[in-house]
Amino acid sequence: MKIKILVVSCLLSLCSSAFSQNNAKSRIYEVWDNQPAPNRGGDYSKSKAHGFPIDQDWEQESYPLGNGYMGINVFGRTDVERIQITEKTLANEGLYGLGGMTNFAEVYLEFNHLTPKNYKRSLNLNNGVFNVSYNYKGVQYTREYFVSYPNNVIAIKLSANKKKQLSFVLDAEIPHKRSIKETNTKTGIATAQDNGIILSGNIAHFNVNYEAQIKVVQKGGELQSYNTNKGSKIKVNAADEVVIYIATGTNYKLDSKVFLESNPHKKLNGAIDPHNKVSSLIQKAVDMNYDALKAAHIKDYQSLFGRVNLELATTVPNLTTRALLENYKKGNANPYLEELMFHFGRYLLISSSRKGTLPCGLQGVWSQYAVTPFTGGFWHNINVQMNYWGAFSANLKETFTPYVEYYQAYLPSAQAFATKYLQKHNPKALSLKENNGWTIGTGASAYTTSAPGGHSGPGTGGFTTKLFWDRFEFTRDTTFLKTAAYPALKGMSTFLSKTLEPAADGTLLVGHSASPEQKHHQEHYITKGTTFDQGFVWETYNDLLKSAKILEKSSPFLDTIKQQIKKLDPILIGASGQIKEFREENFYSDIGSPQHRHISHLCPIYPGTLINSSKPTWVQAVSTVLDLRGNNTTGWAMAHRMNVRARTKEAEKAHAVYAKFLKERTCPNLWTLHPPFQIDGNLGTMAGVVEMLVQSHEGFIELLPALPKAWSTGSFSGLVARGNFEIDVTWKKGKITHCKVVAKNGGVCAFKIPKGTTIVIINGNGKKVPYSIRSKQIIEFKTSPSEKYYIKGV
Ligand code: FUC
């Protein structure tokens, strides 16, 4: 008995020794500056960002806040503050006629505090609140701003440390009422009355009715509202404290009808006036005490943000974000910036994608443009998927819900597109009786989706369904598998199977195929069976077959898929030792641009899984492509390279491309540039950081698979591996000193272990857990739901 107690207490002490210690308390992350963002106005002379006007100060200097429905950019100015508001559903015709986001409203606060002292503006990533503080003429002024998801409202509180010091004019405008095209033009009126301003109007193209309401609630002083031919204003004089509330809405409803209806004017119900909805949002916020509103916002935000810690830096420099970035560019590469960017990525995803909102678009939920670059929409040949690459591994699965809701709404039209596509490209395979599955092309928005077009083949849809499978694998949520992932995979497989044509040697090739945006002799190159398309057919089939097994399904269709998957021959190695992008390519870049930003033929290693460590020759060929392709590319394209280098386990090369991205593509507000600003780079590298620290796509968990020298000491907690295992790890000089796994769903947990190590696994009760050896360097053990396990030796 005594011996037994001794063993247990030894094991427990092992748990509480260095091996179980983790730095659970999070650092405070701020994006901050000691000067306001400049606001010099947009430059109408440039249109190279595919939208206009360009506004560099908005794009690179202002700080973004959002709740998925709407976003604001704040400048923190003390002369005239600018609060620019975007709402995801407010669209004009946009570029390409797809419909695109357009600036909702501009709100200005005219303070005329021209010489502030001790100025600081700071976006706190831990609570999603933006603060401004400064001293002016002996008075200490503070402001705090947040965008609440639970209340769907913007709140801004203005305070001063002395009574009667808050005097300013609030000016609200409907921007871009005159636009490049009649159909893009807003009509609308601003009306100030009592303590509020209403901005309301219509955009003809999709018949979008819109409304914003602003309410100013002050303590002390006087308030006056007035309408002039220069706009609607509220003047506050000598108040002690002021809270400004802003709510927005449109008549948009995410519904299949929006996508099925081809007449743009009939997509929405023009009879719906958002007035009542917006009034009720604002009234609720005003009625709720400000502190309660803020507490509800912080609680909601932290329920997501607070799940993960990650520390890569041993010291935290006390520098403005701008100086941190400048230092980094000069080569003083403290990994703190790399750490901060990861957390900023999580912040951006939480702020731009929540249940009930549209998905995170190309610019998240932020646009100051009349016509947003590339519409601000959901580009499906990589960009929108990249936005969600880190959603599961960084413990933010809820942010993926809008992607599923959006898919469910566009599905009937995507089914019609599948039929149309087959009528055009492979009528033999068209079924008139049964359904032909569904498909999606590159261009998509809140109002339309498309079929695969001239520059990205049918694999584009497989790129989309990959996320559905990932959502299941990371959460093991069988209800989601049954109701959402399986039907999506089955419908996509149905369509893809009809795009295949037998070649002379029996291989099944996508008949009308492209590798996204690759050109030959200045024309988009169309061929048969690109690696991108073949690869995504393989991934989709493979995921469908795995799902069918779990759900115990069988059918003649599944049998067909089982036969077809063997005949895809997706990966070919060329004469340069490269993964071929095109079957007819011999040497690298015989066809297509050698430095193209897209590395679509490497999708089978990331986000796909076909190329993995069980095929070292293929992995080597991936690396060869990356070396030949180089890193001189656009923002998101660097992010893809980073993830692929993580999968090839080339730690230093993964880190090098991340560092290059930070040096060349990152702005002082930490938004990143394609250019122009696109959020995919931010979110793709956020996923890349996790991919360097934890991988789980081969049926086992591998810790620190691509750890660069720069991160030789660090820790994380709350990252998620497939199987729904939540993991905490601390490492020193590259060696793991602590590893805890919470088996959220239970099940078998497998780990790759270093050679020659002794493994000890202890559960939360201090009991030793047996494990078995699956194969060389892979161990596995049984877990119970919600139980924690401490593992020594990984
Ligand atoms: C893809 C890219 C472009 C751009 C666009 C929004 O088509 O090839 O570079 O990022 O999406």
GROMACS .gro file of N, CA and C in nm, residues 66-70 146-154 280-281 284-285 288 292-304 350 354-355 357:
model
  108
   66GLY      N    1  -1.452   4.518  -3.500
   66GLY     CA    2  -1.569   4.465  -3.570
   66GLY      C    3  -1.639   4.355  -3.492
   67ASN      N    4  -1.758   4.322  -3.539
   67ASN     CA    5  -1.834   4.215  -3.474
   67ASN      C    6  -1.889   4.115  -3.577
   68GLY      N    7  -1.831   4.111  -3.695
   68GLY     CA    8  -1.879   4.020  -3.799
   68GLY      C    9  -1.986   4.084  -3.886
   69TYR      N   10  -2.083   4.151  -3.823
   69TYR     CA   11  -2.185   4.222  -3.901
   69TYR      C   12  -2.126   4.349  -3.962
   70MET      N   13  -2.056   4.421  -3.875
   70MET     CA   14  -2.001   4.549  -3.921
   70MET      C   15  -1.861   4.569  -3.865
  146PHE      N   16  -1.579   5.011  -2.866
  146PHE     CA   17  -1.587   4.868  -2.897
  146PHE      C   18  -1.706   4.842  -2.987
  147VAL      N   19  -1.703   4.728  -3.054
  147VAL     CA   20  -1.816   4.687  -3.138
  147VAL      C   21  -1.868   4.557  -3.080
  148SER      N   22  -1.985   4.565  -3.021
  148SER     CA   23  -2.039   4.449  -2.949
  148SER      C   24  -2.106   4.352  -3.045
  149TYR      N   25  -2.069   4.225  -3.032
  149TYR     CA   26  -2.141   4.122  -3.110
  149TYR      C   27  -2.275   4.088  -3.045
  150PRO      N   28  -2.280   4.065  -2.913
  150PRO     CA   29  -2.411   4.029  -2.856
  150PRO      C   30  -2.517   4.137  -2.878
  151ASN      N   31  -2.479   4.264  -2.878
  151ASN     CA   32  -2.579   4.371  -2.896
  151ASN      C   33  -2.577   4.431  -3.037
  152ASN      N   34  -2.486   4.386  -3.119
  152ASN     CA   35  -2.469   4.440  -3.255
  152ASN      C   36  -2.477   4.592  -3.257
  153VAL      N   37  -2.386   4.651  -3.182
  153VAL     CA   38  -2.387   4.797  -3.172
  153VAL      C   39  -2.243   4.847  -3.150
  154ILE      N   40  -2.218   4.968  -3.196
  154ILE     CA   41  -2.089   5.033  -3.171
  154ILE      C   42  -2.110   5.123  -3.049
  280SER      N   43  -3.453   4.924  -3.274
  280SER     CA   44  -3.457   4.838  -3.155
  280SER      C   45  -3.314   4.806  -3.107
  281LEU      N   46  -3.220   4.790  -3.199
  281LEU     CA   47  -3.081   4.766  -3.156
  281LEU      C   48  -3.029   4.883  -3.075
  284LYS      N   49  -3.206   4.928  -2.729
  284LYS     CA   50  -3.162   4.827  -2.632
  284LYS      C   51  -3.026   4.865  -2.573
  285ALA      N   52  -2.939   4.914  -2.661
  285ALA     CA   53  -2.804   4.950  -2.615
  285ALA      C   54  -2.811   5.071  -2.521
  288MET      N   55  -2.951   4.975  -2.186
  288MET     CA   56  -2.861   4.892  -2.106
  288MET      C   57  -2.757   4.989  -2.050
  292ALA      N   58  -2.262   4.765  -1.841
  292ALA     CA   59  -2.316   4.630  -1.866
  292ALA      C   60  -2.295   4.591  -2.012
  293LEU      N   61  -2.312   4.689  -2.102
  293LEU     CA   62  -2.291   4.664  -2.245
  293LEU      C   63  -2.145   4.624  -2.271
  294LYS      N   64  -2.056   4.698  -2.206
  294LYS     CA   65  -1.913   4.670  -2.223
  294LYS      C   66  -1.878   4.533  -2.162
  295ALA      N   67  -1.934   4.506  -2.046
  295ALA     CA   68  -1.905   4.378  -1.980
  295ALA      C   69  -1.953   4.262  -2.068
  296ALA      N   70  -2.071   4.278  -2.130
  296ALA     CA   71  -2.124   4.171  -2.216
  296ALA      C   72  -2.035   4.154  -2.339
  297HIS      N   73  -1.986   4.265  -2.392
  297HIS     CA   74  -1.894   4.257  -2.508
  297HIS      C   75  -1.766   4.182  -2.469
  298ILE      N   76  -1.708   4.222  -2.356
  298ILE     CA   77  -1.580   4.160  -2.317
  298ILE      C   78  -1.599   4.011  -2.287
  299LYS      N   79  -1.708   3.980  -2.223
  299LYS     CA   80  -1.734   3.839  -2.190
  299LYS      C   81  -1.744   3.756  -2.319
  300ASP      N   82  -1.820   3.809  -2.412
  300ASP     CA   83  -1.838   3.738  -2.539
  300ASP      C   84  -1.705   3.726  -2.613
  301TYR      N   85  -1.634   3.837  -2.623
  301TYR     CA   86  -1.507   3.837  -2.699
  301TYR      C   87  -1.405   3.744  -2.634
  302GLN      N   88  -1.394   3.755  -2.503
  302GLN     CA   89  -1.293   3.673  -2.435
  302GLN      C   90  -1.326   3.525  -2.436
  303SER      N   91  -1.456   3.493  -2.451
  303SER     CA   92  -1.491   3.350  -2.456
  303SER      C   93  -1.423   3.284  -2.577
  304LEU      N   94  -1.387   3.363  -2.675
  304LEU     CA   95  -1.315   3.310  -2.792
  304LEU      C   96  -1.165   3.340  -2.782
  350ILE      N   97  -1.211   3.677  -3.517
  350ILE     CA   98  -1.325   3.690  -3.424
  350ILE      C   99  -1.407   3.815  -3.461
  354ARG      N  100  -1.882   3.586  -3.735
  354ARG     CA  101  -1.957   3.531  -3.622
  354ARG      C  102  -2.089   3.474  -3.673
  355LYS      N  103  -2.143   3.381  -3.599
  355LYS     CA  104  -2.270   3.320  -3.636
  355LYS      C  105  -2.374   3.427  -3.670
  357THR      N  106  -2.364   3.622  -3.927
  357THR     CA  107  -2.309   3.723  -4.018
  357THR      C  108  -2.264   3.653  -4.146
   0.00000   0.00000   0.00000
